[in-house]
Amino acid sequence: MDKQTFWKLIETARADAAADEVAARAAVLLALRPEREIAAAQQVLWDLLAESYSAPLWAAAYVINGGCSDDGFDYFRGWLLTQGEAAFTAALADPDSLADHPAVREAATEGVELWDESALSIAWTAHEAATGRELPADSFTISYPELDPAWSFDFDDAAETAARLPRLSALFDA
């Protein structure tokens, strides 16, 4: 499985499921594929998580969710994966553009957090459903990049955050 196939899987799941059921639907669809593709999907997922491991996106998650721990950032990126390739790519290119995302706007209005822990285990869930066994630990590797030191500031610093993420800050301070 490559990235494009993974994104097609997510898009199919999005078409078939409610917003909070995309990861579960993706796991069901993935379980129908050969075992080697399921394992490869886990590597693609981790590669996408590594791609999205950036301080600017973490700051955006912090603003959106009113705080964001290490695990919380993983879960936020899980949610972002379930939004599809276009939303994911746009958020990586410009985290402040998340201010235009309908779910983010709704979160600002309703005061809900955006995260999806189950998205991190799409391949694990699919592998167990398809084979009855856990996904082999040696079927993937995880390598996160260093965070940008230029973004090493306290995300609770409203003035600094507003200067770097003006649209999100305005949306969540309103």
Tab-separated table of C-alpha atoms in Angstrom:
chain	number	residue	atom	x	y	z
A	1	MET	CA	0.000	0.000	0.000
A	2	ASP	CA	1.255	3.440	-0.892
A	3	LYS	CA	0.152	6.885	0.254
A	4	GLN	CA	-2.332	7.399	-2.575
A	5	THR	CA	-4.023	4.065	-1.875
A	6	PHE	CA	-4.181	4.930	1.819
A	7	TRP	CA	-5.815	8.279	1.048
A	8	LYS	CA	-8.323	6.546	-1.251
A	9	LEU	CA	-9.155	4.220	1.645
A	10	ILE	CA	-9.772	7.222	3.903
A	11	GLU	CA	-11.926	8.941	1.267
A	12	THR	CA	-14.024	5.796	0.807
A	13	ALA	CA	-14.446	5.512	4.569
A	14	ARG	CA	-15.426	9.197	4.771
A	15	ALA	CA	-18.104	8.654	2.115
A	16	ASP	CA	-19.535	5.657	3.983
A	17	ALA	CA	-19.370	6.782	7.612
A	18	ALA	CA	-20.304	9.517	10.043
A	19	ALA	CA	-17.438	11.856	10.944
A	20	ASP	CA	-16.702	10.045	14.203
A	21	GLU	CA	-16.749	6.617	12.520
A	22	VAL	CA	-14.250	7.189	9.693
A	23	ALA	CA	-11.383	5.356	11.424
A	24	ALA	CA	-13.579	2.367	12.260
A	25	ARG	CA	-14.902	2.216	8.696
A	26	ALA	CA	-11.379	2.514	7.277
A	27	ALA	CA	-10.295	-0.425	9.462
A	28	VAL	CA	-13.186	-2.541	8.158
A	29	LEU	CA	-12.299	-1.698	4.555
A	30	LEU	CA	-8.596	-2.317	5.152
A	31	ALA	CA	-9.315	-5.713	6.734
A	32	LEU	CA	-10.632	-6.853	3.338
A	33	ARG	CA	-7.178	-6.397	1.782
A	34	PRO	CA	-4.248	-8.835	1.796
A	35	GLU	CA	-2.266	-9.066	5.031
A	36	ARG	CA	0.845	-7.472	3.523
A	37	GLU	CA	-1.196	-4.427	2.453
A	38	ILE	CA	-2.595	-4.077	5.950
A	39	ALA	CA	0.926	-4.067	7.391
A	40	ALA	CA	2.053	-1.598	4.730
A	41	ALA	CA	-0.839	0.685	5.676
A	42	GLN	CA	0.593	0.967	9.187
A	43	GLN	CA	3.887	2.208	7.742
A	44	VAL	CA	2.054	4.739	5.572
A	45	LEU	CA	0.101	5.935	8.604
A	46	TRP	CA	3.277	6.392	10.664
A	47	ASP	CA	4.954	8.172	7.762
A	48	LEU	CA	2.011	10.589	7.592
A	49	LEU	CA	2.169	11.109	11.347
A	50	ALA	CA	5.884	11.880	11.024
A	51	GLU	CA	5.154	14.306	8.171
A	52	SER	CA	2.638	16.101	10.343
A	53	TYR	CA	4.887	16.222	13.410
A	54	SER	CA	5.577	19.945	13.361
A	55	ALA	CA	5.561	22.673	15.970
A	56	PRO	CA	3.291	24.980	13.924
A	57	LEU	CA	0.659	22.239	13.643
A	58	TRP	CA	1.078	21.438	17.343
A	59	ALA	CA	0.459	25.109	18.137
A	60	ALA	CA	-2.690	24.989	15.995
A	61	ALA	CA	-3.882	21.879	17.845
A	62	TYR	CA	-3.170	23.667	21.125
A	63	VAL	CA	-5.348	26.614	20.103
A	64	ILE	CA	-8.148	24.423	18.738
A	65	ASN	CA	-8.301	22.039	21.692
A	66	GLY	CA	-7.500	24.519	24.452
A	67	GLY	CA	-4.232	22.714	25.197
A	68	CYS	CA	-2.432	19.765	23.679
A	69	SER	CA	-0.233	17.161	25.368
A	70	ASP	CA	2.113	14.808	23.495
A	71	ASP	CA	-0.619	12.170	23.273
A	72	GLY	CA	-3.190	14.844	22.491
A	73	PHE	CA	-1.115	15.933	19.505
A	74	ASP	CA	-1.013	12.344	18.237
A	75	TYR	CA	-4.802	12.105	18.598
A	76	PHE	CA	-5.313	15.486	16.912
A	77	ARG	CA	-3.234	14.302	13.949
A	78	GLY	CA	-5.323	11.126	13.943
A	79	TRP	CA	-8.402	13.321	13.589
A	80	LEU	CA	-6.672	15.289	10.846
A	81	LEU	CA	-5.950	12.063	8.936
A	82	THR	CA	-9.659	11.217	8.991
A	83	GLN	CA	-10.417	14.552	7.332
A	84	GLY	CA	-8.814	13.370	4.104
A	85	GLU	CA	-5.787	14.221	2.021
A	86	ALA	CA	-6.812	17.752	1.002
A	87	ALA	CA	-7.453	18.884	4.581
A	88	PHE	CA	-4.306	17.135	5.826
A	89	THR	CA	-2.091	18.665	3.139
A	90	ALA	CA	-3.565	22.143	3.590
A	91	ALA	CA	-3.045	21.998	7.361
A	92	LEU	CA	0.583	20.948	6.945
A	93	ALA	CA	1.244	23.755	4.464
A	94	ASP	CA	-0.524	26.366	6.620
A	95	PRO	CA	-1.828	25.279	10.031
A	96	ASP	CA	-3.691	28.591	10.365
A	97	SER	CA	-5.814	27.533	7.364
A	98	LEU	CA	-7.580	25.122	9.717
A	99	ALA	CA	-9.657	28.167	10.679
A	100	ASP	CA	-11.583	27.525	7.431
A	101	HIS	CA	-12.287	23.851	8.143
A	102	PRO	CA	-15.987	23.289	8.970
A	103	ALA	CA	-15.248	20.949	11.898
A	104	VAL	CA	-12.796	23.456	13.371
A	105	ARG	CA	-15.339	26.247	13.049
A	106	GLU	CA	-17.924	24.022	14.720
A	107	ALA	CA	-15.449	23.159	17.487
A	108	ALA	CA	-14.939	26.871	18.130
A	109	THR	CA	-18.683	27.406	18.389
A	110	GLU	CA	-19.528	24.260	20.354
A	111	GLY	CA	-16.409	24.106	22.530
A	112	VAL	CA	-15.516	20.536	21.551
A	113	GLU	CA	-12.049	19.083	21.076
A	114	LEU	CA	-10.924	17.531	17.819
A	115	TRP	CA	-9.093	14.238	18.191
A	116	ASP	CA	-9.367	10.633	17.084
A	117	GLU	CA	-7.209	8.142	18.941
A	118	SER	CA	-8.708	5.230	16.993
A	119	ALA	CA	-7.283	6.605	13.735
A	120	LEU	CA	-3.812	5.709	15.000
A	121	SER	CA	-4.771	2.035	15.100
A	122	ILE	CA	-6.576	1.605	11.771
A	123	ALA	CA	-4.062	-0.995	10.570
A	124	TRP	CA	-3.815	-2.719	13.982
A	125	THR	CA	-7.586	-3.081	14.113
A	126	ALA	CA	-7.751	-4.278	10.498
A	127	HIS	CA	-4.949	-6.797	11.008
A	128	GLU	CA	-6.585	-8.286	14.104
A	129	ALA	CA	-9.942	-8.481	12.317
A	130	ALA	CA	-8.411	-10.124	9.242
A	131	THR	CA	-5.970	-12.522	10.905
A	132	GLY	CA	-6.894	-12.797	14.578
A	133	ARG	CA	-3.330	-11.727	15.410
A	134	GLU	CA	-1.636	-8.480	16.362
A	135	LEU	CA	0.235	-6.595	13.690
A	136	PRO	CA	3.908	-7.657	13.847
A	137	ALA	CA	5.996	-4.966	15.530
A	138	ASP	CA	8.692	-5.281	12.873
A	139	SER	CA	6.283	-4.405	10.065
A	140	PHE	CA	6.811	-0.662	10.509
A	141	THR	CA	9.260	1.924	11.802
A	142	ILE	CA	8.653	5.266	13.450
A	143	SER	CA	10.956	8.234	12.971
A	144	TYR	CA	9.834	11.723	13.933
A	145	PRO	CA	11.742	14.817	12.808
A	146	GLU	CA	13.058	17.421	15.231
A	147	LEU	CA	10.612	20.217	15.978
A	148	ASP	CA	11.371	23.676	14.594
A	149	PRO	CA	13.184	25.611	17.350
A	150	ALA	CA	11.759	28.871	15.962
A	151	TRP	CA	8.409	27.659	17.318
A	152	SER	CA	9.789	26.851	20.758
A	153	PHE	CA	7.594	29.193	22.771
A	154	ASP	CA	4.856	28.766	25.350
A	155	PHE	CA	1.667	28.123	23.384
A	156	ASP	CA	-0.206	29.776	26.275
A	157	ASP	CA	1.423	33.063	25.209
A	158	ALA	CA	-1.676	34.508	23.542
A	159	ALA	CA	0.152	37.398	21.867
A	160	GLU	CA	2.822	35.154	20.314
A	161	THR	CA	0.272	32.561	19.255
A	162	ALA	CA	-1.962	35.246	17.724
A	163	ALA	CA	0.999	36.635	15.778
A	164	ARG	CA	1.789	33.195	14.340
A	165	LEU	CA	-1.753	31.783	13.993
A	166	PRO	CA	-3.928	34.896	13.690
A	167	ARG	CA	-7.026	33.315	12.167
A	168	LEU	CA	-7.208	30.380	14.573
A	169	SER	CA	-6.484	32.651	17.519
A	170	ALA	CA	-9.263	35.033	16.490
A	171	LEU	CA	-11.674	32.145	15.949
A	172	PHE	CA	-11.053	30.607	19.363
A	173	ASP	CA	-10.747	33.871	21.295
A	174	ALA	CA	-14.070	35.167	19.948
